[in-house]
């Protein structure tokens, strides 16, 4: 449907085309009549006055029509979507997507509870800005861009909006991929944004596939020296998410190790265990109370007793090929390393623990679930001269590089 300005423009042009011959015809007629009258009475100055009046009228009409005739037709900007959703402007310095990959991503911004619509490549830039330090090597940033783009393309193709509010494809949290909104990105240093733009532009449209399908491009911060098999953390095996050596992290990551102290009572509470779940603790408490009744929960007042009993009944039973904890026994209960990590809010499932006075001292190695690409490992490889392609094909086994535009176009045809 034509817009109102365009209709006015077309009407003005039609009016001008109709008036133009009449105006010029009128001018010529006035000039002829003026000449005849001048021959009849040279003393009368009326023809000159008529001519001046006619020209003045014609110029007035043209002056009114000229702005309409010279109006340049401009494309109308699309208005922001109603409600809490807003349409983002095209970001400068990020190359436009391929014709077949003009997908938009709807990101739920948890801080403002709004949905931000952005082009696919803009979304990728926002993810790199949130997920990886901008002072990382360019090739590491490019590897992150490929992984981030693959993640969202896989999700869009599957029409998977799980974990996101209605009207959004993903959130801006680590539940999906962390993301920096456009407004916040505008406040960042120009050189940092320029580097992010370059990482996006130099990998534009590239995704990772396995047997023609975009992969689950998992990534994490820091390894303990190895990545983890998918089945050792998430139960189900994934052919391209296999454990590999990642020796770079220990030397360059500030998150490689962390020590946490916890009271025994805190450990038991977070694991959902009572004192009688640990036999040695239960016996000691019974002996201390002189009764066979169910012992009370440990507290700060009996922390030394709790620590002594606890140290006798905790055992790491096995490790995974990625050298993370696989199984733990605490008293009569067993836990996976992942369960311990999540319940105690540890950085990694690669950990050691020991008694330190009346507390449990836990040391973790690495940061994250350990599956897929290690970000500090990618940085270490980039520092040694590895390309983004070499980095991603090292951490994701047996994958191929493909185009997002092709996958998205094929999906539309199907």
XYZ file of C-alpha atoms in Angstrom:
414
model
C 0.000 0.000 0.000
C 1.390 3.434 -1.017
C 2.178 5.844 1.770
C 0.519 9.272 2.054
C 3.669 11.272 1.055
C 3.998 9.235 -2.131
C 0.352 9.817 -3.057
C 0.814 13.581 -2.608
C 3.935 13.506 -4.752
C 2.212 11.666 -7.595
C -0.786 14.063 -7.474
C 1.547 17.083 -7.579
C 3.333 15.733 -10.616
C 0.034 15.100 -12.446
C -1.126 18.634 -11.594
C 2.135 20.096 -12.847
C 1.908 18.179 -16.139
C -1.618 19.526 -16.708
C -0.769 23.114 -15.790
C 2.496 23.343 -17.699
C 0.997 23.580 -21.273
C -1.765 25.881 -20.037
C 0.703 28.184 -18.364
C 2.968 28.386 -21.377
C -0.043 28.742 -23.700
C -1.343 31.525 -21.498
C 2.026 33.251 -21.533
C 2.193 33.129 -25.357
C -1.418 34.397 -25.650
C -0.732 37.265 -23.310
C 2.353 38.177 -25.272
C 0.444 38.181 -28.621
C -2.432 40.218 -27.217
C 0.089 42.543 -25.616
C 1.807 43.085 -29.000
C -1.539 43.748 -30.786
C -2.594 46.232 -28.125
C 0.790 47.942 -28.263
C 0.364 48.446 -32.001
C -3.101 49.955 -31.495
C -2.092 52.294 -28.701
C 1.569 52.667 -27.881
C 0.709 55.323 -25.366
C -1.166 52.917 -23.100
C 1.096 50.952 -20.721
C -1.455 48.167 -20.011
C 0.273 45.285 -21.954
C 3.418 45.600 -19.862
C 1.325 45.556 -16.719
C -0.575 42.473 -17.911
C 2.640 40.682 -18.808
C 4.170 41.458 -15.434
C 1.051 40.291 -13.653
C 0.950 37.031 -15.685
C 4.588 36.265 -15.046
C 4.194 36.983 -11.341
C 1.227 34.604 -11.142
C 3.069 31.887 -13.032
C 6.120 32.178 -10.827
C 3.903 31.971 -7.733
C 2.328 28.729 -8.988
C 5.737 27.270 -9.815
C 7.072 28.261 -6.415
C 4.231 26.349 -4.777
C 4.771 23.269 -6.956
C 8.573 23.080 -6.949
C 8.986 21.674 -3.405
C 6.642 18.829 -4.281
C 8.373 18.142 -7.591
C 11.786 18.090 -5.961
C 10.882 15.887 -2.983
C 13.192 12.866 -2.773
C 11.407 9.650 -1.991
C 12.998 8.094 1.115
C 12.343 4.628 2.604
C 10.345 4.827 5.790
C 11.998 3.554 8.995
C 10.177 0.707 10.638
C 8.573 1.692 13.899
C 9.449 -0.133 17.081
C 7.333 -3.139 17.872
C 4.540 -2.496 20.373
C 4.698 -3.471 24.009
C 7.945 -4.455 25.650
C 9.602 -5.475 22.399
C 11.761 -3.006 20.525
C 13.393 -3.140 17.126
C 17.127 -2.503 17.171
C 18.748 -0.231 14.571
C 21.273 -1.704 12.172
C 24.598 -1.503 13.965
C 27.368 0.293 12.079
C 30.530 -1.574 11.191
C 28.860 -4.985 11.311
C 28.481 -6.350 7.804
C 24.879 -7.058 6.753
C 23.864 -10.711 6.688
C 23.719 -12.803 3.550
C 20.443 -12.654 1.649
C 19.386 -16.041 2.979
C 20.456 -15.376 6.553
C 18.449 -12.254 7.312
C 17.265 -13.854 10.519
C 16.542 -11.816 13.578
C 17.094 -13.029 17.107
C 14.715 -12.044 19.885
C 16.709 -11.689 23.102
C 14.990 -11.354 26.475
C 16.909 -8.763 28.492
C 16.643 -9.899 32.089
C 17.637 -6.475 33.453
C 14.851 -4.512 31.750
C 12.440 -7.390 31.066
C 12.247 -6.326 27.446
C 12.801 -8.230 24.224
C 15.465 -6.826 21.925
C 15.273 -7.772 18.235
C 18.670 -7.892 16.553
C 20.062 -9.255 13.309
C 21.894 -12.560 13.607
C 25.378 -11.040 13.308
C 24.548 -8.320 15.836
C 23.472 -11.020 18.268
C 26.768 -12.842 17.752
C 28.674 -9.644 18.529
C 26.682 -9.149 21.738
C 27.488 -12.697 22.817
C 31.232 -12.349 22.244
C 31.183 -9.067 24.186
C 29.595 -10.849 27.153
C 31.300 -14.219 26.983
C 34.945 -13.415 26.239
C 37.280 -10.558 27.285
C 37.767 -8.101 24.413
C 41.535 -8.077 24.991
C 41.751 -11.728 23.916
C 43.551 -12.512 20.678
C 41.510 -11.843 17.536
C 41.573 -15.517 16.508
C 40.196 -16.550 19.903
C 37.393 -13.996 19.523
C 36.695 -15.350 16.048
C 36.519 -18.899 17.412
C 34.021 -17.666 20.004
C 31.998 -15.957 17.251
C 31.754 -19.215 15.298
C 30.657 -21.141 18.388
C 28.093 -18.484 19.379
C 26.650 -18.282 15.850
C 26.404 -22.073 15.655
C 24.556 -22.225 18.971
C 21.845 -19.759 17.950
C 21.447 -21.105 14.397
C 20.909 -24.604 15.795
C 18.291 -23.199 18.155
C 16.509 -21.185 15.449
C 16.405 -24.135 13.066
C 14.915 -26.335 15.770
C 12.458 -23.546 16.710
C 13.639 -24.140 20.252
C 12.621 -21.365 22.641
C 12.906 -23.441 25.796
C 13.908 -21.470 28.873
C 12.961 -18.128 27.287
C 9.810 -16.082 28.027
C 7.075 -15.991 25.402
C 8.064 -13.841 22.436
C 11.809 -14.462 22.851
C 14.211 -16.997 21.358
C 16.844 -16.792 24.106
C 17.671 -14.933 27.288
C 20.793 -12.842 27.892
C 22.002 -15.189 30.647
C 24.317 -18.188 30.765
C 21.221 -20.390 30.697
C 21.610 -19.828 26.942
C 24.418 -17.431 26.027
C 25.337 -14.263 27.893
C 24.629 -11.174 25.779
C 25.416 -7.442 25.935
C 22.493 -5.269 24.675
C 23.041 -2.681 21.946
C 22.572 0.277 24.299
C 25.268 -0.998 26.645
C 27.609 -1.875 23.801
C 27.451 1.717 22.559
C 29.042 2.829 25.847
C 32.064 0.570 25.468
C 35.419 1.853 24.157
C 35.438 2.253 20.384
C 38.593 0.194 19.907
C 37.055 -2.728 21.811
C 33.864 -2.569 19.738
C 35.910 -2.323 16.539
C 37.728 -5.516 17.483
C 34.440 -7.291 18.145
C 33.121 -6.068 14.785
C 36.174 -7.476 13.077
C 35.765 -10.865 14.767
C 32.153 -11.001 13.588
C 32.817 -9.744 10.051
C 35.762 -12.057 9.443
C 33.682 -15.095 10.423
C 30.389 -13.855 8.982
C 27.927 -16.660 8.202
C 30.295 -19.442 9.388
C 28.868 -22.216 11.563
C 30.018 -25.676 12.614
C 28.153 -28.745 11.415
C 28.310 -32.487 11.985
C 26.740 -34.608 9.253
C 25.104 -31.510 7.827
C 23.508 -30.298 11.057
C 24.693 -27.426 13.283
C 26.377 -28.777 16.372
C 25.695 -28.155 20.026
C 28.636 -25.760 20.361
C 29.176 -25.955 24.110
C 31.956 -23.824 25.586
C 33.222 -22.879 29.037
C 35.825 -20.673 30.673
C 38.788 -22.738 31.874
C 39.755 -26.388 31.750
C 41.577 -28.380 34.410
C 43.997 -29.499 31.709
C 41.418 -31.537 29.769
C 37.944 -31.071 28.379
C 35.188 -33.475 29.354
C 33.254 -36.083 27.376
C 29.645 -34.954 27.028
C 28.362 -38.230 28.499
C 30.506 -37.807 31.615
C 28.744 -34.571 32.514
C 25.394 -34.658 30.681
C 24.818 -38.449 30.526
C 24.223 -38.716 26.760
C 27.224 -39.120 24.419
C 27.788 -36.571 21.635
C 30.255 -37.699 18.935
C 31.984 -34.322 18.505
C 32.128 -33.429 22.240
C 35.015 -35.621 23.322
C 37.716 -35.097 25.912
C 40.912 -33.486 24.598
C 44.017 -32.159 26.279
C 43.963 -28.411 26.993
C 47.357 -27.572 28.518
C 47.214 -23.812 27.943
C 44.701 -22.925 30.672
C 46.834 -23.442 33.748
C 49.443 -20.907 32.669
C 47.144 -18.094 31.504
C 43.780 -18.362 33.243
C 43.227 -16.444 36.501
C 40.367 -18.875 37.177
C 42.397 -22.057 37.047
C 42.247 -22.736 40.810
C 40.075 -21.616 43.687
C 39.900 -22.604 47.346
C 36.688 -22.564 49.349
C 36.276 -23.167 53.083
C 32.984 -24.483 54.453
C 31.784 -25.646 57.803
C 30.827 -29.308 57.947
C 27.277 -28.369 58.839
C 27.097 -26.161 55.736
C 28.348 -28.968 53.490
C 25.789 -31.397 54.902
C 22.958 -28.887 54.617
C 23.756 -28.047 50.976
C 23.929 -31.726 50.120
C 20.611 -32.332 51.839
C 22.106 -34.731 54.396
C 21.395 -35.097 58.082
C 24.070 -36.007 60.632
C 22.994 -39.648 60.793
C 23.739 -40.028 57.084
C 27.411 -40.107 58.091
C 27.903 -43.162 60.340
C 31.080 -41.985 62.064
C 29.481 -38.647 62.859
C 26.358 -40.340 64.147
C 28.320 -42.660 66.421
C 30.422 -39.839 67.807
C 27.385 -37.714 68.527
C 25.593 -40.652 70.160
C 28.631 -41.326 72.307
C 28.889 -37.685 73.254
C 25.219 -37.508 74.250
C 25.169 -40.883 75.992
C 22.081 -41.957 74.075
C 21.056 -43.959 71.050
C 18.520 -41.421 69.902
C 18.832 -39.725 66.523
C 21.667 -37.229 66.832
C 20.998 -33.524 66.399
C 22.187 -31.602 63.394
C 25.817 -30.453 63.718
C 26.343 -26.832 64.683
C 29.186 -24.430 65.257
C 29.491 -25.700 68.836
C 30.390 -29.235 67.748
C 32.261 -28.332 64.528
C 35.469 -30.083 65.632
C 33.535 -33.246 66.307
C 31.781 -32.905 62.957
C 35.057 -32.397 61.144
C 36.689 -35.477 62.687
C 33.729 -37.694 61.820
C 33.246 -36.193 58.400
C 36.840 -36.826 57.351
C 36.380 -40.594 57.956
C 33.280 -40.935 55.843
C 34.009 -38.969 52.664
C 35.606 -40.693 49.662
C 36.187 -39.746 46.027
C 35.523 -43.079 44.355
C 36.395 -42.431 40.688
C 37.419 -39.857 38.066
C 36.357 -39.294 34.468
C 38.721 -39.438 31.457
C 38.800 -35.639 31.721
C 40.197 -36.028 35.271
C 37.124 -34.625 36.974
C 35.382 -36.271 39.883
C 32.972 -38.945 38.696
C 31.599 -40.510 41.912
C 31.764 -39.477 45.572
C 30.610 -41.339 48.669
C 29.571 -39.359 51.736
C 28.479 -41.657 54.494
C 25.758 -43.865 53.067
C 25.063 -41.634 50.072
C 26.645 -41.358 46.630
C 26.879 -38.267 44.451
C 28.253 -37.506 41.023
C 30.967 -34.899 40.688
C 28.471 -32.698 38.859
C 26.005 -32.917 41.749
C 28.689 -31.946 44.248
C 29.749 -29.029 42.063
C 26.223 -27.692 41.630
C 25.003 -28.252 45.187
C 28.089 -26.676 46.758
C 28.302 -23.994 44.048
C 31.861 -24.894 43.041
C 33.630 -23.620 39.944
C 34.359 -27.083 38.604
C 33.742 -30.777 39.139
C 37.523 -31.235 39.200
C 38.165 -30.828 42.915
C 39.993 -32.085 45.975
C 38.982 -31.654 49.596
C 40.516 -32.105 53.009
C 39.975 -31.054 56.600
C 41.592 -27.796 57.627
C 41.115 -27.355 61.373
C 37.384 -27.607 61.919
C 36.421 -26.789 58.313
C 36.328 -28.501 54.931
C 38.827 -26.977 52.476
C 37.846 -27.558 48.840
C 40.222 -26.799 45.954
C 38.799 -26.681 42.431
C 40.670 -26.815 39.113
C 39.217 -25.083 36.075
C 35.981 -23.147 35.722
C 32.834 -24.437 34.038
C 31.266 -27.711 32.999
C 34.311 -28.664 30.934
C 32.470 -29.767 27.760
C 33.402 -28.366 24.338
C 35.703 -25.398 23.767
C 37.754 -23.965 26.599
C 37.871 -20.186 26.167
C 41.254 -19.793 27.857
C 42.451 -22.796 25.893
C 41.370 -20.987 22.720
C 43.298 -17.932 23.901
C 46.383 -20.051 24.527
C 46.175 -21.593 21.054
C 45.682 -18.168 19.456
C 48.749 -16.834 21.282
C 50.724 -19.665 19.670
C 49.490 -18.627 16.224
C 46.534 -20.964 15.721
C 43.707 -19.760 13.491
C 40.077 -19.690 14.573
C 39.362 -22.632 12.259
C 42.128 -24.681 13.844
C 40.881 -23.831 17.347
C 37.272 -24.868 16.766
C 38.149 -28.037 14.890
C 40.495 -29.005 17.729
C 37.900 -28.697 20.474
C 34.959 -30.003 18.392
C 35.978 -33.305 16.830
C 35.033 -34.279 13.267
C 33.088 -31.090 12.493
C 32.886 -29.123 9.239
C 32.578 -25.410 8.532
C 29.354 -24.441 6.769
C 27.197 -21.363 6.056
C 24.346 -20.280 8.266
C 22.587 -18.686 5.269
C 22.480 -22.007 3.442
C 21.074 -23.874 6.432
C 18.444 -21.214 7.141
C 17.404 -21.023 3.469
C 17.051 -24.801 3.225
C 14.935 -24.745 6.363
C 12.581 -22.156 4.816
C 12.203 -24.267 1.668
C 11.345 -27.321 3.709
